[in-house]
Tab-separated table of C-alpha atoms in Angstrom:
chain	number	residue	atom	x	y	z
Z	15	ALA	CA	95.031	35.769	60.864
Z	16	ALA	CA	96.542	38.611	62.759
Z	17	GLY	CA	97.636	38.053	66.220
Z	18	VAL	CA	98.554	40.280	69.172
Z	19	ILE	CA	101.919	41.783	68.527
Z	20	GLN	CA	104.308	42.571	71.351
Z	21	SER	CA	107.582	44.602	71.251
Z	22	PRO	CA	110.489	44.235	72.053
Z	23	ARG	CA	110.454	40.463	72.497
Z	24	HIS	CA	113.499	40.662	74.852
Z	25	LEU	CA	114.720	43.397	76.876
Z	26	ILE	CA	117.592	43.858	79.204
Z	27	LYS	CA	117.764	46.685	81.689
Z	28	GLU	CA	119.694	47.524	84.731
Z	29	LYS	CA	118.438	48.376	88.139
Z	30	ARG	CA	116.927	51.718	88.419
Z	31	GLU	CA	116.396	51.916	84.844
Z	32	THR	CA	113.046	52.448	82.935
Z	33	ALA	CA	111.354	50.205	80.359
Z	34	THR	CA	108.608	50.568	77.796
Z	35	LEU	CA	106.771	47.531	76.668
Z	36	LYS	CA	104.298	47.910	73.689
Z	37	CYS	CA	101.191	45.830	72.671
Z	38	TYR	CA	99.422	45.925	69.484
Z	39	PRO	CA	96.056	44.151	69.796
Z	40	ILE	CA	94.186	42.169	67.064
Z	41	PRO	CA	92.280	44.600	64.635
Z	42	ARG	CA	88.875	45.521	66.082
Z	43	HIS	CA	89.682	44.218	69.541
Z	44	ASP	CA	88.593	46.830	72.151
Z	45	THR	CA	90.226	45.411	75.376
Z	46	VAL	CA	93.753	44.989	76.237
Z	47	TYR	CA	95.164	43.055	79.334
Z	48	TRP	CA	98.620	42.962	80.880
Z	49	TYR	CA	99.965	39.876	82.727
Z	50	GLN	CA	103.157	39.286	84.527
Z	51	GLN	CA	104.710	35.807	84.597
Z	52	GLY	CA	107.647	35.348	86.853
Z	53	PRO	CA	110.014	32.562	86.729
Z	54	GLY	CA	108.138	29.225	87.222
Z	55	GLN	CA	105.042	31.173	88.280
Z	56	ASP	CA	101.604	31.418	86.875
Z	57	PRO	CA	100.688	34.577	84.947
Z	58	GLN	CA	99.356	37.398	87.368
Z	59	PHE	CA	97.043	40.072	86.083
Z	60	LEU	CA	98.365	43.675	86.079
Z	61	ILE	CA	95.934	45.916	84.399
Z	62	SER	CA	93.300	46.156	81.687
Z	63	PHE	CA	91.812	48.634	79.378
Z	64	TYR	CA	88.559	48.967	77.517
Z	65	GLU	CA	88.046	51.592	74.796
Z	66	LYS	CA	91.116	53.625	76.148
Z	67	MET	CA	89.970	53.622	79.681
Z	68	GLN	CA	91.425	51.622	82.662
Z	69	SER	CA	88.906	48.908	83.377
Z	70	ASP	CA	90.392	46.904	86.009
Z	71	LYS	CA	93.580	46.955	88.011
Z	72	GLY	CA	95.487	43.945	89.722
Z	73	SER	CA	98.858	43.493	91.484
Z	74	ILE	CA	100.654	46.396	89.629
Z	75	PRO	CA	103.319	48.191	91.393
Z	76	ASP	CA	103.023	52.044	91.682
Z	77	ARG	CA	106.313	52.149	89.767
Z	78	PHE	CA	104.435	50.744	86.625
Z	79	SER	CA	101.842	52.787	84.701
Z	80	ALA	CA	100.055	51.896	81.609
Z	81	GLN	CA	97.666	53.337	78.825
Z	82	GLN	CA	95.862	52.585	75.721
Z	83	PHE	CA	96.049	54.793	72.845
Z	84	SER	CA	93.596	56.189	70.255
Z	85	ASP	CA	94.781	53.240	67.891
Z	86	TYR	CA	93.894	50.733	70.627
Z	87	HIS	CA	97.833	49.935	71.116
Z	88	SER	CA	98.936	49.788	74.801
Z	89	GLU	CA	102.185	50.519	76.467
Z	90	LEU	CA	103.372	49.491	79.733
Z	91	ASN	CA	105.855	51.781	81.363
Z	92	MET	CA	108.055	50.496	84.218
Z	93	SER	CA	110.319	52.735	86.303
Z	94	SER	CA	112.935	52.253	88.992
Z	95	LEU	CA	113.253	48.605	87.665
Z	96	GLU	CA	114.162	46.117	90.291
Z	97	LEU	CA	115.726	42.621	90.083
Z	98	GLY	CA	112.208	41.197	90.994
Z	99	ASP	CA	110.548	42.702	87.909
Z	100	SER	CA	112.326	40.152	85.693
Z	101	ALA	CA	109.731	38.269	84.202
Z	102	LEU	CA	107.641	37.570	81.016
Z	103	TYR	CA	105.113	40.117	80.339
Z	104	PHE	CA	102.260	39.070	78.198
Z	105	CYS	CA	99.593	41.259	76.692
Z	106	ALA	CA	96.354	39.859	75.588
Z	107	SER	CA	93.262	41.208	73.502
Z	108	SER	CA	89.734	40.532	73.421
Z	109	SER	CA	86.555	42.046	71.934
Z	110	ARG	CA	83.618	42.783	74.123
Z	111	ARG	CA	81.305	42.703	71.224
Z	112	GLY	CA	82.072	38.948	70.866
Z	113	LEU	CA	80.502	36.340	72.863
Z	114	ASN	CA	83.361	33.885	73.017
Z	115	HIS	CA	85.070	35.929	76.084
Z	116	GLU	CA	88.513	34.556	74.732
Z	117	GLN	CA	91.636	36.453	75.373
Z	118	TYR	CA	94.134	35.981	72.755
Z	119	PHE	CA	97.863	36.280	74.137
Z	120	GLY	CA	100.905	37.730	72.455
Z	121	PRO	CA	104.134	35.931	72.524
Z	122	GLY	CA	105.196	38.192	75.455
Z	123	THR	CA	108.273	40.334	76.234
Z	124	ARG	CA	110.976	38.778	78.274
Z	125	LEU	CA	112.423	41.427	80.680
Z	126	THR	CA	115.687	40.692	82.294
Z	127	VAL	CA	116.757	43.366	85.026
Z	128	THR	CA	120.560	43.153	85.981
Y	1	ALA	CA	87.040	36.214	95.111
Y	2	GLN	CA	87.979	33.875	92.496
Y	3	SER	CA	90.708	31.093	92.695
Y	4	VAL	CA	91.944	28.162	90.718
Y	5	THR	CA	93.714	25.200	92.090
Y	6	GLN	CA	95.665	22.972	89.780
Y	7	LEU	CA	96.276	19.844	91.899
Y	8	ASP	CA	99.300	18.530	90.393
Y	9	SER	CA	102.442	20.502	89.790
Y	10	GLN	CA	103.983	17.817	87.629
Y	11	VAL	CA	102.639	14.837	85.576
Y	12	PRO	CA	104.939	12.326	84.094
Y	13	VAL	CA	103.390	9.943	81.639
Y	14	PHE	CA	104.525	7.537	78.839
Y	15	GLU	CA	103.866	8.266	75.250
Y	16	GLU	CA	100.382	7.147	73.937
Y	17	ALA	CA	99.252	6.739	77.537
Y	18	PRO	CA	96.187	8.660	78.626
Y	19	VAL	CA	96.509	11.603	80.905
Y	20	GLU	CA	94.276	13.918	83.209
Y	21	LEU	CA	95.280	17.310	84.475
Y	22	ARG	CA	93.028	18.193	87.510
Y	23	CYS	CA	91.535	21.746	88.010
Y	24	ASN	CA	89.347	23.038	90.792
Y	25	TYR	CA	87.880	26.439	90.938
Y	26	SER	CA	86.296	28.708	93.414
Y	27	SER	CA	83.862	31.331	92.742
Y	28	SER	CA	80.827	32.956	93.915
Y	29	VAL	CA	79.425	33.528	90.506
Y	30	SER	CA	79.059	31.834	87.243
Y	31	VAL	CA	82.248	31.790	85.475
Y	32	TYR	CA	83.965	30.973	82.280
Y	33	LEU	CA	86.751	28.256	82.323
Y	34	PHE	CA	89.747	27.848	80.052
Y	35	TRP	CA	92.756	25.579	79.673
Y	36	TYR	CA	95.958	27.208	78.053
Y	37	VAL	CA	99.025	25.455	76.918
Y	38	GLN	CA	102.544	27.088	77.179
Y	39	TYR	CA	105.505	25.411	75.103
Y	40	PRO	CA	108.938	26.322	76.504
Y	41	ASN	CA	109.864	29.927	75.734
Y	42	GLN	CA	106.654	30.651	74.172
Y	43	GLY	CA	103.339	32.468	74.849
Y	44	LEU	CA	100.073	31.194	75.959
Y	45	GLN	CA	97.704	29.297	73.641
Y	46	LEU	CA	94.100	28.341	74.215
Y	47	LEU	CA	93.360	24.638	74.317
Y	48	LEU	CA	89.668	24.863	75.048
Y	49	LYS	CA	86.977	26.823	76.846
Y	50	TYR	CA	83.732	26.214	78.876
Y	51	LEU	CA	81.279	29.220	78.593
Y	52	SER	CA	77.955	27.411	78.766
Y	53	GLY	CA	75.938	24.374	77.463
Y	54	SER	CA	77.520	20.990	77.165
Y	55	THR	CA	79.729	20.164	80.017
Y	56	LEU	CA	82.099	18.283	77.678
Y	57	VAL	CA	84.276	20.641	75.886
Y	58	LYS	CA	86.679	19.494	72.979
Y	59	GLY	CA	89.521	21.644	72.113
Y	60	ILE	CA	92.509	21.473	69.869
Y	61	ASN	CA	95.232	18.727	69.721
Y	62	GLY	CA	92.897	15.998	70.938
Y	63	PHE	CA	92.268	17.571	74.274
Y	64	GLU	CA	88.925	17.792	76.145
Y	65	ALA	CA	87.818	18.849	79.246
Y	66	GLU	CA	84.533	18.291	81.414
Y	67	PHE	CA	82.963	20.956	83.576
Y	68	ASN	CA	81.576	19.580	86.850
Y	69	LYS	CA	79.603	22.326	88.688
Y	70	SER	CA	78.810	20.268	91.701
Y	71	GLN	CA	82.694	19.332	92.097
Y	72	THR	CA	83.742	22.772	91.079
Y	73	SER	CA	86.094	21.066	88.517
Y	74	PHE	CA	87.298	21.403	85.128
Y	75	HIS	CA	89.723	18.454	84.446
Y	76	LEU	CA	91.688	18.308	81.225
Y	77	ARG	CA	92.058	14.886	79.394
Y	78	LYS	CA	93.670	13.334	76.536
Y	79	PRO	CA	93.407	9.549	75.454
Y	80	SER	CA	96.640	9.198	74.005
Y	81	VAL	CA	99.655	11.705	74.518
Y	82	HIS	CA	102.593	12.467	72.256
Y	83	ILE	CA	105.996	13.702	72.976
Y	84	SER	CA	104.772	16.990	71.395
Y	85	ASP	CA	102.309	17.487	74.145
Y	86	THR	CA	105.227	18.141	76.572
Y	87	ALA	CA	104.528	21.698	77.904
Y	88	GLU	CA	103.143	23.672	80.892
Y	89	TYR	CA	99.251	23.637	81.232
Y	90	PHE	CA	97.360	26.358	82.926
Y	91	CYS	CA	93.731	26.290	83.955
Y	92	ALA	CA	92.147	29.788	84.255
Y	93	ILE	CA	88.892	31.292	85.339
Y	94	GLY	CA	87.305	34.274	83.951
Y	95	GLU	CA	84.181	36.702	84.395
Y	96	GLY	CA	82.997	37.954	81.106
Y	97	ALA	CA	85.511	40.317	79.807
Y	98	GLN	CA	87.218	40.471	83.050
Y	99	LYS	CA	90.750	39.338	83.965
Y	100	LEU	CA	91.800	35.841	83.982
Y	101	VAL	CA	92.836	34.107	87.156
Y	102	PHE	CA	95.287	31.379	86.642
Y	103	GLY	CA	96.236	28.174	88.472
Y	104	GLN	CA	99.752	27.462	89.414
Y	105	GLY	CA	100.351	25.267	86.161
Y	106	THR	CA	100.893	21.423	85.738
Y	107	ARG	CA	104.112	20.516	83.886
Y	108	LEU	CA	103.405	17.661	81.691
Y	109	THR	CA	106.352	15.572	80.666
Y	110	ILE	CA	106.034	12.721	78.192
Y	111	ASN	CA	108.474	9.807	78.309
Y	112	PRO	CA	109.180	7.800	75.356
């Protein structure tokens, strides 16, 4: 079965650079979530989209922005990167039409800021 | 506001021994409860979930959990663990199609 795809899997950037993370949800899933997991931390919710509209917002810095496109893939744009942005970034997708309320997670993008 | 507390940050057990990973939650509304497993350098995999109905939920890899509304708990159990169960386990709470709120995680270490 198709899973959530994230690219790139690994990314190394320098301070003050920008980064773009991409997420391709499971086909026919209409909702995408972004989470950030710092070293030794639990995943923290950043932002979510339903049918291409932002549906919820968590602890996402103003330097970050995200959107969901017409094909339902999503991109997380991160600017003015800081050392503290180094983390594993997960994307998850779900279908509101289904009743299992399960979020399917991608393998994550490991961002290292030097 | 919702919150999840995993009472043990680390749990070491011997192979083939039983294990219980504890999770308590706080919420003012009805919620859904999940347990996810994260193997080293990998993503999150769903072990099991409680949405409604029977309070005893069975998941993959021989794990099960019991939802206890009066004690606001959702403890994860396995009667006999294997070396391959070594991983980080996260309890999470969610409201419908909303975001998940995770606990701090419990590192399960299986000793031979």
